[in-house]
XYZ file of C-alpha atoms in Angstrom:
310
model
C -20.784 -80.745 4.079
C -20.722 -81.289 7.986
C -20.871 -77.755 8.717
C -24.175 -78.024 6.067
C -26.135 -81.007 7.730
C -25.296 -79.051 11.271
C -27.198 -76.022 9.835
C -29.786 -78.416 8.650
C -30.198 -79.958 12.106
C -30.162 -76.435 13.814
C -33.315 -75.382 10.858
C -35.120 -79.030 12.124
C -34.690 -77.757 16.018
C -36.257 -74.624 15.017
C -39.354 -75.761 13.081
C -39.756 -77.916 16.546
C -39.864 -74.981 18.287
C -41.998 -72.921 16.077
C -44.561 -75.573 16.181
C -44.772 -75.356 20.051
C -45.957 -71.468 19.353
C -49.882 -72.478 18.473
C -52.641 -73.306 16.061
C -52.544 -69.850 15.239
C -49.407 -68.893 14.057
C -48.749 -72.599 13.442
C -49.509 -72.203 9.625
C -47.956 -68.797 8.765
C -44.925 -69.814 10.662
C -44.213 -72.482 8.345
C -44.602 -70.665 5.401
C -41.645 -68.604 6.280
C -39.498 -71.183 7.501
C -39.855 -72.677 4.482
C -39.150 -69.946 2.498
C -35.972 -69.656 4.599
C -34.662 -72.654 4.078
C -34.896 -73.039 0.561
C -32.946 -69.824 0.521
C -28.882 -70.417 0.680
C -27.814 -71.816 4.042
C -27.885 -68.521 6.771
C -24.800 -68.124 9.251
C -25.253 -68.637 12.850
C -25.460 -65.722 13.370
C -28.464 -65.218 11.012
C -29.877 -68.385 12.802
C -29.569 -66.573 16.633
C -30.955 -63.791 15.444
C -34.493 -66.033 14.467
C -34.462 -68.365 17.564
C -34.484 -64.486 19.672
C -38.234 -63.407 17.853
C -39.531 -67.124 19.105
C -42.685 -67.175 21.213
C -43.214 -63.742 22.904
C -41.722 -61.994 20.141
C -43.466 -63.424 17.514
C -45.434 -60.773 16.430
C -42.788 -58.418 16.511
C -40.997 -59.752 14.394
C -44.061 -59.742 11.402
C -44.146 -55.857 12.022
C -40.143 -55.695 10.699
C -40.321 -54.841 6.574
C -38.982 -57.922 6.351
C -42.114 -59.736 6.531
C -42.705 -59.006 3.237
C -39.720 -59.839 1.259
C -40.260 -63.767 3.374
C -44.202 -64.407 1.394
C -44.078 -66.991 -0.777
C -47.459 -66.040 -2.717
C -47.812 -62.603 -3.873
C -51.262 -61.988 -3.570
C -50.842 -63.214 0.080
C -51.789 -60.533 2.822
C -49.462 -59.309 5.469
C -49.975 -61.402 8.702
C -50.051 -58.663 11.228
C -51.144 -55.198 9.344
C -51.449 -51.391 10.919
C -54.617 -49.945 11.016
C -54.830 -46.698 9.813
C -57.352 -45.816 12.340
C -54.527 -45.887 15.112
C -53.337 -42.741 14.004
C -53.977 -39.549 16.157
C -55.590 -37.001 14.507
C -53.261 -33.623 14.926
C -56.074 -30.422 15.220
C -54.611 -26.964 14.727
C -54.299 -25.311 18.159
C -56.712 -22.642 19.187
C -54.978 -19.513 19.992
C -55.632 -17.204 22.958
C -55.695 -13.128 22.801
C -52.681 -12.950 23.810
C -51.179 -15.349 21.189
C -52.993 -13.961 18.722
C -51.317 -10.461 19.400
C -47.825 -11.801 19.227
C -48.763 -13.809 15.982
C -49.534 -10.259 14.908
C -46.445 -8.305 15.990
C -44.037 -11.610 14.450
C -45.860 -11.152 10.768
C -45.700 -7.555 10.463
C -42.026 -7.361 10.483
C -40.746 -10.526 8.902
C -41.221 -12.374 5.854
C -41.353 -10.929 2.169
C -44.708 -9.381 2.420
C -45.969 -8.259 5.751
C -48.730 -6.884 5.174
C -50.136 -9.425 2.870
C -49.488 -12.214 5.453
C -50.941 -9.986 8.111
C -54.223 -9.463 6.160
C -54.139 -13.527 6.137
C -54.099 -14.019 9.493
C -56.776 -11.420 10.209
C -59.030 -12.655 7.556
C -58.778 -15.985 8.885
C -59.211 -14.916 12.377
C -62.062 -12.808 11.529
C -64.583 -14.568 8.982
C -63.238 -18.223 9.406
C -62.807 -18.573 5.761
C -60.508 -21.749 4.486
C -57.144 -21.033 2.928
C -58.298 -22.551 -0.183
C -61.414 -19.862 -0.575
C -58.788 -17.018 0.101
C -56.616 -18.321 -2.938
C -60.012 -18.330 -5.393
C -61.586 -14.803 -3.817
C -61.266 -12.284 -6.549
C -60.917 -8.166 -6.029
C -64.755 -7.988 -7.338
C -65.767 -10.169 -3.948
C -64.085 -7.503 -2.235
C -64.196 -4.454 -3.500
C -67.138 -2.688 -4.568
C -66.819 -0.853 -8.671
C -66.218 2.534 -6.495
C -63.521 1.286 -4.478
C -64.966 0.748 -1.239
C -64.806 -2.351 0.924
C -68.413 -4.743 0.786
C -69.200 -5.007 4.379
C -70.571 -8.750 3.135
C -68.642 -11.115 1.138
C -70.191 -13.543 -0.929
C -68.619 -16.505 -1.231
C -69.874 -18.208 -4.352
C -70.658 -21.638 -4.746
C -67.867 -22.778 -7.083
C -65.235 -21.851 -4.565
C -67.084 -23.322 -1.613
C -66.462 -26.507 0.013
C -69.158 -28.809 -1.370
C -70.793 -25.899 -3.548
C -72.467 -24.277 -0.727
C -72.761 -20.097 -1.358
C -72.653 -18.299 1.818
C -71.973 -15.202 3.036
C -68.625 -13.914 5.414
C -68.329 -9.981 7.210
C -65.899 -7.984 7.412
C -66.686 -5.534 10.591
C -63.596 -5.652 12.588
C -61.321 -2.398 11.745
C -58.303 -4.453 12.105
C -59.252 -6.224 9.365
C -60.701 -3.665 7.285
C -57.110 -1.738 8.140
C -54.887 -4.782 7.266
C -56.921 -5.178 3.844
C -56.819 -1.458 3.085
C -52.530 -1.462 3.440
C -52.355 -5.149 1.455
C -54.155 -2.869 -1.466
C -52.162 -0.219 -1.309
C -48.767 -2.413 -1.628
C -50.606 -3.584 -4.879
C -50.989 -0.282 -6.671
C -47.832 0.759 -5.591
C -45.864 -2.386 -7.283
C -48.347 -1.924 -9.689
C -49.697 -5.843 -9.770
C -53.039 -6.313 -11.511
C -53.711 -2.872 -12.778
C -56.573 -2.288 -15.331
C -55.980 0.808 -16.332
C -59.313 2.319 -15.097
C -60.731 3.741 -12.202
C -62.737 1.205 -11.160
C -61.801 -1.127 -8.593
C -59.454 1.535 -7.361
C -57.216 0.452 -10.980
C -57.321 -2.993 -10.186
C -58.564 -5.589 -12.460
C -62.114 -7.085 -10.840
C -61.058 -10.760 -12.528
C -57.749 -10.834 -10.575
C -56.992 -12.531 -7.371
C -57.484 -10.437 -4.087
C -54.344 -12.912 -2.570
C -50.892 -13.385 -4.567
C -47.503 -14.337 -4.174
C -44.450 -12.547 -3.886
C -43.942 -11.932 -7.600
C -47.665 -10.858 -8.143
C -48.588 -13.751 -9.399
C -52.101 -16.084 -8.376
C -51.567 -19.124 -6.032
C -51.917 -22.470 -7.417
C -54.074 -25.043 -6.570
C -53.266 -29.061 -6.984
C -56.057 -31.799 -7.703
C -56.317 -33.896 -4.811
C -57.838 -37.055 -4.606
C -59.635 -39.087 -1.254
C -62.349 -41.922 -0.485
C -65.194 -41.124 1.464
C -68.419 -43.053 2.455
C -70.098 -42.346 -0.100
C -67.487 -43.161 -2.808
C -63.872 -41.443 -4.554
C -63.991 -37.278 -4.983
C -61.654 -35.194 -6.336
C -61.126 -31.742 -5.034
C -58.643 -28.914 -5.143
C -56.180 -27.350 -2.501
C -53.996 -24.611 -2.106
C -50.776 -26.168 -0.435
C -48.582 -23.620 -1.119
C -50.966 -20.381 0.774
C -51.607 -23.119 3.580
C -47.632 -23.825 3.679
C -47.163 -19.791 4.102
C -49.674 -19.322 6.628
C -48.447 -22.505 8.660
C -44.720 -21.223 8.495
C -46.301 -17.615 10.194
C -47.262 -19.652 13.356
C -43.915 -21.495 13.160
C -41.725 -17.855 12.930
C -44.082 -17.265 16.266
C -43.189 -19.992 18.317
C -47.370 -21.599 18.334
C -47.173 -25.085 18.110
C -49.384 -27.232 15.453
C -50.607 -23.836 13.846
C -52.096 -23.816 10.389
C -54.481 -22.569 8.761
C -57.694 -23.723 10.395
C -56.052 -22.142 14.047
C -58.693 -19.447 12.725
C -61.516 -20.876 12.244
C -61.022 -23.196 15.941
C -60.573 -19.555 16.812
C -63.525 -17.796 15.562
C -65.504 -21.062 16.501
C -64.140 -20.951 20.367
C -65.081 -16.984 20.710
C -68.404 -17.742 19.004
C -69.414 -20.088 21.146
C -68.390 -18.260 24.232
C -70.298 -15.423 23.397
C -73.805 -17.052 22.123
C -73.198 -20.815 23.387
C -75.230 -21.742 20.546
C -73.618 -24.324 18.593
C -75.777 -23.682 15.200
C -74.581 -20.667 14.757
C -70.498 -21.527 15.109
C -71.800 -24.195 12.221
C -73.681 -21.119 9.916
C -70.620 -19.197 10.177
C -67.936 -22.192 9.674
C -70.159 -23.201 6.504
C -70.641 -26.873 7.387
C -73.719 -28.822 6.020
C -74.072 -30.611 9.624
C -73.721 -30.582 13.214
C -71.427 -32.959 13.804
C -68.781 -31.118 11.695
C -68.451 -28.030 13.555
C -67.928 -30.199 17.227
C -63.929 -31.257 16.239
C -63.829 -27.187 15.814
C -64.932 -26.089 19.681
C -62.965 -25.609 22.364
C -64.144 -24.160 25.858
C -60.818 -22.336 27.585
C -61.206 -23.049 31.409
C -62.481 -19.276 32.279
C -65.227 -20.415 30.444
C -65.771 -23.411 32.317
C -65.304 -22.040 35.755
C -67.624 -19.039 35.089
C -70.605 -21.280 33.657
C -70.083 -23.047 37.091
C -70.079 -19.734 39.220
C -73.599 -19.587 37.307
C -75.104 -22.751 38.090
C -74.240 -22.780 41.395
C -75.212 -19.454 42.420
């Protein structure tokens, strides 16, 4: 009992002291020294540990998890909350020629299938198509009924980030050569064969991109809020996981996926320093969403000012 009313006394001094803190923390504070106290009697330990976070520390202590387990009412807010607005946004990198070669020269001899993850990075690289759009292209997009290459893809609108059709290239013989060898490992394990000439034996229906057993990526439902209200859209994590863990085998740091389009959207720029074309080719609806995608190396930069100062 004496060892209680000490306790008691210690919980009175701290109150005391938590009242010296301000108007503004005056109220919350209470609240969770009352909760504390009608809680079983804590050690003295417990109660050195809560005179430490007094003052200064106040707000520290609020960011702790166990904040929440201390609220008395549970539709009560959290006193001091993160805003998810703090958190850096993480771009994938740009990649130089150089880098670009070596990415190259790592995918062509490792993983399960070479020259299908080759073709990726190429096609990426190349037309600045997303990862989910190379899941949902089908050999018809590709391929012509004779068995030639189109030299213009169309991408249709149902496979199009917010249903707008537009048209990709394929003109660079790398990529025409990486494409030709990921169709020839097809017909020779025999995945997606028709049984007719057409489409060089392939079915037209079938996915142009597949996994390791032959089979078609899947996509996932994903849900997230924008401005203008909920939408629900769907991804290819698994291709996008493949193509990340390429850059990773290579040693290039936060590369994914859209490293080709900040590619294709650096080179484009460099070349025609016209902004509305890098957003024709990327496929975005306005301005403002091709700027996150352009990056000016510092060759660039020196050489426009060799230019203007001449």
């Amino acid at each position: 009992m004496r060892r209680y009313l000490r306790m008691v006394s210690g919980t009175e001094n701290v109150i005391h002291e938590l009242s010296s803190v301000g108007n503004r923390y005056r109220d919350d504070w209470g609240l969770v020294v009352s909760a504390w106290i009608v809680r079983s009697p804590p050690s003295w330990r417990c109660l050195s540990i809560f005179r430490e976070h007094i003052g200064t520390r106040a707000c520290k202590l609020f960011r702790r998890p166990l904040a929440n387990s201390l609220r008395i009412a549970r539709d009560s807010s959290p006193i001091l909350t993160e805003s998810p607005m703090t958190a850096s946004i993480r771009r994938a990198t740009s990649l130089r020629p150089g880098q670009f070669k070596h990415l190259i020269r790592v995918a062509s001899v490792t993983g399960r299938l070479p020259e299908r993850d080759v073709m990726l990075l190429w096609l990426t690289h190349t037309t600045g198509v997303r990862v989910t759009k190379l899941a949902l292209l089908e050999v018809a997009d590709v391929l012509y009924p004779s068995g030639a290459i189109k030299p213009e893809v169309y991408l249709r609108a149902e496979i199009t980030k917010g249903c707008r059709p537009r048209n990709v290239y394929l003109t660079h013989p790398r990529c025409l050569a990486a494409l030709e060898g990921w169709i020839s490992v097809r017909l020779r394990r025999r995945w997606g064969l028709s049984g007719i000439e057409e489409y060089r034996g392939l079915r037209p229906g079938s996915k142009l991109v597949t996994t390791h057993k032959g089979q078609a990526f899947e996509l996932a439902f994903k849900h997230r809020q924008l401005d203008s209200g909920p939408e629900v859209y769907r991804a290819c994590d698994s291709l996008q996981q493949t193509i990340s863990r390429l850059y990773r085998q290579a040693g290039i740091k936060q590369g994914s996926s859209h490293s080709g389009r900040r590619s294709l959207a650096a080179k484009v720029l460099a070349a025609t320093g016209e902004v509305e074309t890098v957003q024709t080719i990327l496929g975005h609806a306005y301005l403002d969403h091709s700027k996150p995608y352009l990056t000016v190396d510092q060759a660039t930069i020196r050489h426009a000012f060799a230019i203007a100062l001449a």
